[in-house]
mmCIF file of C-alpha atoms and ligand atoms in Angstrom:
data_model
loop_
_atom_site.group_PDB
_atom_site.id
_atom_site.type_symbol
_atom_site.label_atom_id
_atom_site.label_comp_id
_atom_site.label_asym_id
_atom_site.label_seq_id
_atom_site.Cartn_x
_atom_site.Cartn_y
_atom_site.Cartn_z
ATOM 1 C CA MET A 1 -34.912 -120.950 -5.677
ATOM 2 C CA PRO A 2 -32.676 -123.100 -7.834
ATOM 3 C CA VAL A 3 -30.935 -120.742 -10.722
ATOM 4 C CA SER A 4 -31.686 -123.063 -13.401
ATOM 5 C CA ASP A 5 -34.673 -125.378 -13.859
ATOM 6 C CA ARG A 6 -32.695 -127.705 -15.334
ATOM 7 C CA PRO A 7 -29.869 -130.057 -13.988
ATOM 8 C CA ILE A 8 -25.798 -129.801 -14.158
ATOM 9 C CA LEU A 9 -24.912 -133.635 -14.768
ATOM 10 C CA ILE A 10 -21.558 -134.125 -13.417
ATOM 11 C CA LEU A 11 -19.403 -137.759 -14.315
ATOM 12 C CA GLY A 12 -17.179 -138.078 -11.044
ATOM 13 C CA GLY A 13 -15.707 -140.511 -8.933
ATOM 14 C CA THR A 14 -12.779 -138.025 -7.687
ATOM 15 C CA ALA A 15 -12.393 -135.514 -5.015
ATOM 16 C CA GLU A 16 -12.858 -132.749 -7.101
ATOM 17 C CA ALA A 17 -16.317 -133.942 -8.438
ATOM 18 C CA THR A 18 -17.474 -134.077 -4.974
ATOM 19 C CA VAL A 19 -16.637 -130.689 -4.124
ATOM 20 C CA LEU A 20 -17.862 -129.682 -7.305
ATOM 21 C CA ALA A 21 -21.233 -130.961 -6.579
ATOM 22 C CA HIS A 22 -21.212 -128.523 -3.096
ATOM 23 C CA ASP A 23 -20.381 -125.884 -5.286
ATOM 24 C CA LEU A 24 -22.979 -126.050 -7.974
ATOM 25 C CA LEU A 25 -25.507 -126.738 -5.039
ATOM 26 C CA ALA A 26 -24.307 -123.957 -3.004
ATOM 27 C CA ALA A 27 -24.896 -121.183 -5.697
ATOM 28 C CA GLY A 28 -27.971 -122.535 -6.709
ATOM 29 C CA PHE A 29 -27.856 -124.762 -9.542
ATOM 30 C CA PRO A 30 -29.482 -128.299 -9.615
ATOM 31 C CA VAL A 31 -26.741 -131.263 -10.273
ATOM 32 C CA ILE A 32 -27.264 -135.230 -10.962
ATOM 33 C CA SER A 33 -23.470 -136.705 -9.764
ATOM 34 C CA SER A 34 -23.176 -139.852 -11.770
ATOM 35 C CA LEU A 35 -20.831 -142.755 -10.485
ATOM 36 C CA ALA A 36 -18.946 -146.034 -12.046
ATOM 37 C CA GLY A 37 -20.384 -147.902 -8.804
ATOM 38 C CA ARG A 38 -17.357 -149.880 -8.448
ATOM 39 C CA THR A 39 -15.971 -148.967 -4.973
ATOM 40 C CA SER A 40 -18.811 -150.961 -2.328
ATOM 41 C CA ALA A 41 -19.064 -147.823 -0.252
ATOM 42 C CA PRO A 42 -17.973 -144.490 -1.713
ATOM 43 C CA LYS A 43 -18.295 -141.064 -0.095
ATOM 44 C CA LEU A 44 -21.393 -140.039 -1.653
ATOM 45 C CA PRO A 45 -21.249 -136.307 -2.977
ATOM 46 C CA GLU A 46 -24.141 -134.220 -2.070
ATOM 47 C CA GLY A 47 -27.480 -134.078 -4.127
ATOM 48 C CA GLU A 48 -28.999 -136.039 -6.093
ATOM 49 C CA VAL A 49 -26.185 -139.259 -7.384
ATOM 50 C CA ARG A 50 -27.334 -142.507 -9.513
ATOM 51 C CA THR A 51 -24.559 -145.407 -10.396
ATOM 52 C CA GLY A 52 -23.176 -147.403 -13.042
ATOM 53 C CA GLY A 53 -22.431 -146.576 -16.166
ATOM 54 C CA PHE A 54 -25.028 -145.488 -19.191
ATOM 55 C CA GLY A 55 -24.468 -148.137 -21.865
ATOM 56 C CA GLY A 56 -22.308 -146.651 -24.055
ATOM 57 C CA THR A 57 -21.909 -142.650 -26.052
ATOM 58 C CA GLN A 58 -25.391 -143.366 -26.733
ATOM 59 C CA GLY A 59 -26.452 -144.480 -23.884
ATOM 60 C CA LEU A 60 -25.258 -140.867 -22.051
ATOM 61 C CA ALA A 61 -26.552 -139.140 -24.623
ATOM 62 C CA ASP A 62 -30.298 -140.329 -24.180
ATOM 63 C CA TYR A 63 -29.907 -139.679 -21.025
ATOM 64 C CA ILE A 64 -28.761 -136.302 -21.203
ATOM 65 C CA SER A 65 -31.829 -135.713 -23.185
ATOM 66 C CA LEU A 66 -34.213 -137.591 -20.714
ATOM 67 C CA ARG A 67 -32.712 -135.864 -17.869
ATOM 68 C CA GLN A 68 -32.490 -132.377 -20.027
ATOM 69 C CA ILE A 69 -28.486 -131.906 -19.054
ATOM 70 C CA ALA A 70 -27.610 -128.132 -19.122
ATOM 71 C CA VAL A 71 -24.573 -129.272 -18.670
ATOM 72 C CA LEU A 72 -22.428 -132.309 -18.997
ATOM 73 C CA VAL A 73 -18.998 -131.632 -16.423
ATOM 74 C CA ASP A 74 -16.412 -135.033 -17.358
ATOM 75 C CA ALA A 75 -14.824 -134.804 -13.667
ATOM 76 C CA THR A 76 -13.307 -137.915 -13.913
ATOM 77 C CA HIS A 77 -10.312 -139.342 -13.273
ATOM 78 C CA PRO A 78 -7.008 -138.498 -16.362
ATOM 79 C CA PHE A 79 -6.780 -141.936 -16.763
ATOM 80 C CA ALA A 80 -10.401 -142.871 -17.111
ATOM 81 C CA PHE A 81 -10.097 -142.515 -20.628
ATOM 82 C CA GLN A 82 -12.891 -144.413 -21.629
ATOM 83 C CA ILE A 83 -16.274 -142.314 -19.721
ATOM 84 C CA SER A 84 -14.248 -139.062 -20.878
ATOM 85 C CA ARG A 85 -14.158 -140.623 -24.679
ATOM 86 C CA ASN A 86 -18.195 -141.285 -24.197
ATOM 87 C CA ALA A 87 -18.392 -138.188 -22.533
ATOM 88 C CA LEU A 88 -17.210 -135.467 -25.192
ATOM 89 C CA GLN A 89 -18.803 -137.604 -27.862
ATOM 90 C CA ALA A 90 -22.549 -137.583 -25.815
ATOM 91 C CA ALA A 91 -22.121 -134.150 -25.135
ATOM 92 C CA ARG A 92 -21.471 -133.614 -28.901
ATOM 93 C CA LEU A 93 -24.297 -136.123 -30.083
ATOM 94 C CA SER A 94 -26.348 -134.096 -27.905
ATOM 95 C CA GLN A 95 -24.952 -130.862 -28.720
ATOM 96 C CA CYS A 96 -24.703 -130.612 -24.900
ATOM 97 C CA PRO A 97 -22.245 -127.592 -23.473
ATOM 98 C CA PHE A 98 -18.951 -129.269 -22.051
ATOM 99 C CA ILE A 99 -16.771 -128.708 -19.638
ATOM 100 C CA ARG A 100 -13.826 -131.327 -18.892
ATOM 101 C CA LEU A 101 -12.456 -130.741 -15.028
ATOM 102 C CA GLU A 102 -8.524 -131.996 -15.115
ATOM 103 C CA ARG A 103 -6.366 -131.286 -12.103
ATOM 104 C CA PRO A 104 -2.703 -130.983 -13.611
ATOM 105 C CA GLY A 105 -0.319 -133.025 -13.693
ATOM 106 C CA TRP A 106 2.979 -133.136 -11.208
ATOM 107 C CA THR A 107 5.955 -131.605 -12.672
ATOM 108 C CA ALA A 108 8.901 -133.867 -11.324
ATOM 109 C CA VAL A 109 11.345 -131.265 -8.840
ATOM 110 C CA ASP A 110 15.231 -131.377 -7.522
ATOM 111 C CA GLY A 111 15.523 -134.828 -6.018
ATOM 112 C CA ASP A 112 13.714 -136.390 -8.175
ATOM 113 C CA HIS A 113 14.182 -139.184 -10.341
ATOM 114 C CA TRP A 114 11.886 -139.966 -12.872
ATOM 115 C CA ILE A 115 11.545 -142.132 -16.047
ATOM 116 C CA ASP A 116 9.085 -141.316 -18.123
ATOM 117 C CA ALA A 117 6.784 -143.619 -19.308
ATOM 118 C CA ALA A 118 4.468 -143.070 -22.499
ATOM 119 C CA ASP A 119 2.241 -145.846 -21.207
ATOM 120 C CA ILE A 120 2.022 -149.170 -19.792
ATOM 121 C CA ASP A 121 3.840 -151.636 -22.099
ATOM 122 C CA GLU A 122 7.285 -148.633 -21.363
ATOM 123 C CA ALA A 123 6.410 -148.612 -17.767
ATOM 124 C CA VAL A 124 6.984 -152.351 -17.970
ATOM 125 C CA ALA A 125 10.186 -151.900 -20.199
ATOM 126 C CA ALA A 126 11.988 -149.480 -17.816
ATOM 127 C CA LEU A 127 12.240 -151.795 -15.008
ATOM 128 C CA PRO A 128 15.562 -153.142 -14.436
ATOM 129 C CA ALA A 129 15.804 -157.076 -14.329
ATOM 130 C CA GLY A 130 15.338 -158.155 -10.937
ATOM 131 C CA ALA A 131 13.332 -154.654 -9.702
ATOM 132 C CA ARG A 132 11.619 -154.609 -6.589
ATOM 133 C CA ALA A 133 9.000 -152.338 -7.758
ATOM 134 C CA PHE A 134 5.481 -151.300 -6.206
ATOM 135 C CA LEU A 135 2.974 -151.054 -8.687
ATOM 136 C CA ALA A 136 1.022 -147.839 -7.308
ATOM 137 C CA LEU A 137 -1.619 -148.596 -10.361
ATOM 138 C CA GLY A 138 -5.144 -149.980 -11.035
ATOM 139 C CA ARG A 139 -5.505 -153.976 -11.286
ATOM 140 C CA GLN A 140 -6.392 -153.891 -14.668
ATOM 141 C CA HIS A 141 -3.146 -152.587 -15.537
ATOM 142 C CA ILE A 142 -0.785 -155.394 -13.869
ATOM 143 C CA ALA A 143 -1.122 -158.269 -16.106
ATOM 144 C CA PRO A 144 1.846 -156.739 -18.607
ATOM 145 C CA PHE A 145 3.985 -156.241 -16.066
ATOM 146 C CA LEU A 146 3.560 -160.173 -14.999
ATOM 147 C CA GLN A 147 5.029 -161.899 -18.096
ATOM 148 C CA LEU A 148 7.985 -160.735 -17.035
ATOM 149 C CA ALA A 149 10.042 -162.882 -14.627
ATOM 150 C CA GLY A 150 12.313 -162.238 -12.091
ATOM 151 C CA GLN A 151 10.601 -158.856 -10.634
ATOM 152 C CA HIS A 152 9.370 -158.744 -7.555
ATOM 153 C CA TYR A 153 5.969 -156.770 -7.188
ATOM 154 C CA VAL A 154 4.031 -155.297 -4.626
ATOM 155 C CA LEU A 155 0.364 -153.976 -5.081
ATOM 156 C CA ARG A 156 -1.765 -151.760 -3.192
ATOM 157 C CA MET A 157 -5.545 -151.964 -2.956
ATOM 158 C CA ILE A 158 -8.584 -150.803 -1.083
ATOM 159 C CA GLU A 159 -10.784 -153.059 -1.467
ATOM 160 C CA PRO A 160 -9.609 -157.076 -2.300
ATOM 161 C CA PRO A 161 -10.149 -158.142 -5.431
ATOM 162 C CA ASP A 162 -12.978 -160.018 -5.878
ATOM 163 C CA ASP A 163 -11.481 -161.905 -9.117
ATOM 164 C CA ALA A 164 -8.991 -164.475 -9.255
ATOM 165 C CA PHE A 165 -6.057 -163.286 -9.367
ATOM 166 C CA ASP A 166 -2.422 -164.841 -10.371
ATOM 167 C CA LEU A 167 -0.150 -162.449 -7.819
ATOM 168 C CA ALA A 168 1.804 -165.575 -7.289
ATOM 169 C CA GLY A 169 4.957 -164.682 -5.742
ATOM 170 C CA HIS A 170 4.227 -161.042 -5.390
ATOM 171 C CA GLU A 171 2.446 -159.544 -2.613
ATOM 172 C CA ILE A 172 -0.799 -157.660 -1.626
ATOM 173 C CA VAL A 173 -1.159 -155.115 0.750
ATOM 174 C CA LEU A 174 -5.093 -153.883 1.368
ATOM 175 C CA ALA A 175 -4.593 -150.216 2.451
ATOM 176 C CA ARG A 176 -4.492 -147.001 1.369
ATOM 177 C CA PRO A 177 -2.328 -144.100 0.435
ATOM 178 C CA GLY A 178 -0.350 -142.543 3.481
ATOM 179 C CA THR A 179 1.320 -139.647 4.420
ATOM 180 C CA VAL A 180 5.149 -139.242 3.796
ATOM 181 C CA GLU A 181 5.885 -141.062 6.877
ATOM 182 C CA GLU A 182 4.079 -143.985 6.097
ATOM 183 C CA GLU A 183 4.923 -144.449 2.683
ATOM 184 C CA ARG A 184 8.659 -143.752 3.381
ATOM 185 C CA ARG A 185 8.017 -147.144 6.125
ATOM 186 C CA PHE A 186 5.550 -148.947 2.971
ATOM 187 C CA LEU A 187 8.938 -148.252 0.729
ATOM 188 C CA GLU A 188 11.690 -149.093 2.865
ATOM 189 C CA ASP A 189 9.842 -151.633 4.724
ATOM 190 C CA ARG A 190 9.271 -153.626 1.759
ATOM 191 C CA ASP A 191 12.742 -153.111 -0.237
ATOM 192 C CA ILE A 192 11.110 -151.539 -2.855
ATOM 193 C CA THR A 193 13.664 -150.018 -5.587
ATOM 194 C CA HIS A 194 11.634 -148.970 -7.895
ATOM 195 C CA ILE A 195 7.871 -146.293 -8.328
ATOM 196 C CA VAL A 196 5.473 -147.127 -11.078
ATOM 197 C CA CYS A 197 2.296 -144.662 -11.301
ATOM 198 C CA ARG A 198 0.845 -142.992 -13.228
ATOM 199 C CA ASN A 199 0.666 -138.840 -13.414
ATOM 200 C CA SER A 200 -2.582 -138.630 -11.518
ATOM 201 C CA GLY A 201 -1.232 -134.748 -9.888
ATOM 202 C CA GLY A 202 -3.419 -133.753 -7.028
ATOM 203 C CA SER A 203 -2.841 -134.264 -3.402
ATOM 204 C CA ALA A 204 -4.102 -137.348 -2.725
ATOM 205 C CA SER A 205 -1.485 -139.915 -3.878
ATOM 206 C CA TYR A 206 1.123 -137.380 -3.966
ATOM 207 C CA ALA A 207 2.980 -138.416 -0.598
ATOM 208 C CA LYS A 208 4.759 -141.284 -2.503
ATOM 209 C CA ILE A 209 5.979 -139.475 -4.847
ATOM 210 C CA VAL A 210 7.848 -137.133 -1.772
ATOM 211 C CA ALA A 211 8.624 -140.342 0.453
ATOM 212 C CA ALA A 212 10.507 -141.827 -3.174
ATOM 213 C CA ARG A 213 12.505 -138.422 -3.265
ATOM 214 C CA GLN A 214 13.993 -138.911 -0.124
ATOM 215 C CA LEU A 215 14.980 -142.169 -0.561
ATOM 216 C CA ASN A 216 16.896 -141.893 -3.583
ATOM 217 C CA ILE A 217 13.634 -144.115 -5.406
ATOM 218 C CA PRO A 218 13.500 -144.135 -9.127
ATOM 219 C CA VAL A 219 9.811 -143.275 -10.343
ATOM 220 C CA VAL A 220 8.591 -145.210 -13.562
ATOM 221 C CA MET A 221 5.451 -142.279 -14.603
ATOM 222 C CA ILE A 222 3.201 -142.874 -16.908
ATOM 223 C CA GLY A 223 2.301 -139.641 -18.797
ATOM 224 C CA ARG A 224 -1.476 -138.616 -19.413
ATOM 225 C CA PRO A 225 -2.705 -138.848 -23.229
ATOM 226 C CA GLN A 226 -2.503 -136.281 -25.584
ATOM 227 C CA GLY A 227 -6.203 -134.052 -24.851
ATOM 228 C CA SER A 228 -8.577 -133.330 -27.896
ATOM 229 C CA ASN A 229 -9.952 -129.816 -28.522
ATOM 230 C CA ILE A 230 -12.002 -129.014 -25.772
ATOM 231 C CA THR A 231 -12.610 -126.845 -22.236
ATOM 232 C CA VAL A 232 -10.979 -127.357 -19.699
ATOM 233 C CA ALA A 233 -10.673 -126.071 -16.443
ATOM 234 C CA PRO A 234 -8.034 -126.705 -13.892
ATOM 235 C CA ASP A 235 -9.964 -126.227 -11.040
ATOM 236 C CA VAL A 236 -13.327 -126.053 -9.477
ATOM 237 C CA GLN A 237 -13.614 -122.953 -9.325
ATOM 238 C CA GLY A 238 -13.102 -123.013 -13.111
ATOM 239 C CA VAL A 239 -15.964 -124.827 -13.835
ATOM 240 C CA VAL A 240 -18.897 -122.875 -11.706
ATOM 241 C CA ASP A 241 -17.773 -119.687 -13.708
ATOM 242 C CA PHE A 242 -18.162 -121.923 -16.587
ATOM 243 C CA VAL A 243 -21.156 -122.835 -15.568
ATOM 244 C CA ARG A 244 -22.993 -119.138 -15.224
ATOM 245 C CA ARG A 245 -21.388 -117.939 -17.878
ATOM 246 C CA THR A 246 -22.928 -120.606 -19.962
ATOM 247 C CA LEU A 247 -26.550 -120.349 -18.151
ATOM 248 C CA ARG A 248 -25.738 -117.007 -18.417
ATOM 249 C CA ASN A 249 -26.480 -116.053 -14.559
HETATM 250 P P1 LIG B 1 -13.330 -145.946 -17.706
HETATM 251 O O1 LIG B 1 -12.497 -147.020 -18.178
HETATM 252 O O2 LIG B 1 -13.015 -144.361 -18.391
HETATM 253 O O3 LIG B 1 -15.156 -146.059 -17.880
HETATM 254 C C1 LIG B 1 -15.188 -147.760 -18.206
HETATM 255 C C2 LIG B 1 -17.214 -147.413 -17.477
HETATM 256 O O4 LIG B 1 -17.500 -147.342 -17.208
HETATM 257 C C3 LIG B 1 -17.513 -146.218 -19.108
HETATM 258 O O5 LIG B 1 -17.532 -146.390 -20.669
HETATM 259 C C4 LIG B 1 -18.938 -146.327 -18.577
HETATM 260 O O6 LIG B 1 -19.851 -147.249 -18.234
HETATM 261 C C5 LIG B 1 -18.686 -146.617 -16.740
HETATM 262 N N1 LIG B 1 -18.358 -145.189 -16.294
HETATM 263 C C6 LIG B 1 -17.004 -144.600 -16.342
HETATM 264 N N2 LIG B 1 -17.309 -143.872 -14.859
HETATM 265 C C7 LIG B 1 -18.287 -143.629 -14.833
HETATM 266 C C8 LIG B 1 -18.907 -142.276 -13.956
HETATM 267 N N3 LIG B 1 -18.459 -141.432 -13.964
HETATM 268 N N4 LIG B 1 -19.956 -142.626 -14.573
HETATM 269 C C9 LIG B 1 -21.453 -143.480 -14.827
HETATM 270 N N5 LIG B 1 -20.586 -144.860 -15.738
HETATM 271 C C10 LIG B 1 -19.289 -144.354 -15.346
HETATM 272 O O7 LIG B 1 -13.564 -145.341 -16.035
HETATM 273 P P2 LIG B 1 -12.483 -145.907 -15.176
HETATM 274 O O8 LIG B 1 -10.846 -145.925 -15.080
HETATM 275 O O9 LIG B 1 -12.417 -147.922 -15.200
HETATM 276 O O10 LIG B 1 -12.660 -145.617 -13.807
HETATM 277 C C11 LIG B 1 -13.979 -145.351 -13.274
HETATM 278 C C12 LIG B 1 -14.751 -144.514 -12.343
HETATM 279 O O11 LIG B 1 -13.375 -144.743 -11.091
HETATM 280 C C13 LIG B 1 -14.613 -142.704 -12.697
HETATM 281 O O12 LIG B 1 -15.679 -142.546 -13.056
HETATM 282 C C14 LIG B 1 -13.120 -142.290 -12.369
HETATM 283 O O13 LIG B 1 -13.247 -141.006 -12.269
HETATM 284 C C15 LIG B 1 -13.431 -142.693 -11.292
HETATM 285 N N6 LIG B 1 -11.359 -143.209 -10.603
HETATM 286 C C16 LIG B 1 -10.260 -144.173 -11.592
HETATM 287 C C17 LIG B 1 -9.524 -143.811 -11.249
HETATM 288 C C18 LIG B 1 -8.413 -144.373 -12.534
HETATM 289 O O14 LIG B 1 -7.345 -144.576 -12.176
HETATM 290 N N7 LIG B 1 -8.830 -144.796 -13.723
HETATM 291 C C19 LIG B 1 -8.529 -143.661 -10.353
HETATM 292 C C20 LIG B 1 -9.948 -142.542 -9.060
HETATM 293 C C21 LIG B 1 -11.101 -143.246 -9.423
HETATM 294 P P3 LIG B 1 -20.682 -147.440 -19.683
HETATM 295 O O15 LIG B 1 -19.909 -146.921 -20.991
HETATM 296 O O16 LIG B 1 -21.498 -147.929 -19.411
HETATM 297 O O17 LIG B 1 -21.318 -145.900 -19.430
#
């Protein structure tokens, strides 16, 4: 017997969002998970799943009203700016209870050599001439790096890019993030001098940070944007507690 008639909408695309869908269903809450539809064979969360954009803030607000969403959870990636902005505005427009699930960022520990960058432009500027940089970034963030001559870039992608992508002279590796050992080999085999990445937090892509520490490779770490004044939970349980409190269960 569900404890709420109205579903919780989870904006997902992250490992945490998948766990959250499972935990909310287990606690008796109906759930709809929303995926952007970027990957061809995503691991689907349990429960109802919808795929594709809503058509901006108003489209999301309309969906919230159509499906009588009880709570909106933004569990998207920390650097998925647009959908997070839309989610906040749509929740306000439709007066829907809202929470963001955001895993804490990484912090540097002894042995890390991080160069902080506020954004992609600062990251480009932080690379010295002649760097051989592993750009651990989405394909959409690469163009500014290509303006600089004399650098060598390595990109790693899970799926081959489906559009023309001029990386002549650079390297695309089709692979997933690996263990610390695998990441060490990846960096050593390519004589990588720098890693550029965003402070995503979580464990899924942390092995390369450990490998960089072991190999004494500097990491240009792009920080997160300053958050707005919203309710944020650092983990899945925090969101489940919020949903329970909000729906008084
Ligand atoms: P984005 O730039 O913030 O969003 C662009 C547009 O994609 C949004 O305006 C929205 O379209 C649609 N969209 C994004 N996430 C959606 C979702 N969960 N459900 C329905 N529509 C969604 O997003 P992004 O950085 O391209 O990331 C896309 C997805 O990949 C996110 O769900 C995110 O959690 C996941 N992801 C991103 C990263 C990353 O590094 N950015 C890493 C891992 C996973 P409409 O305006 O039409 O609604």
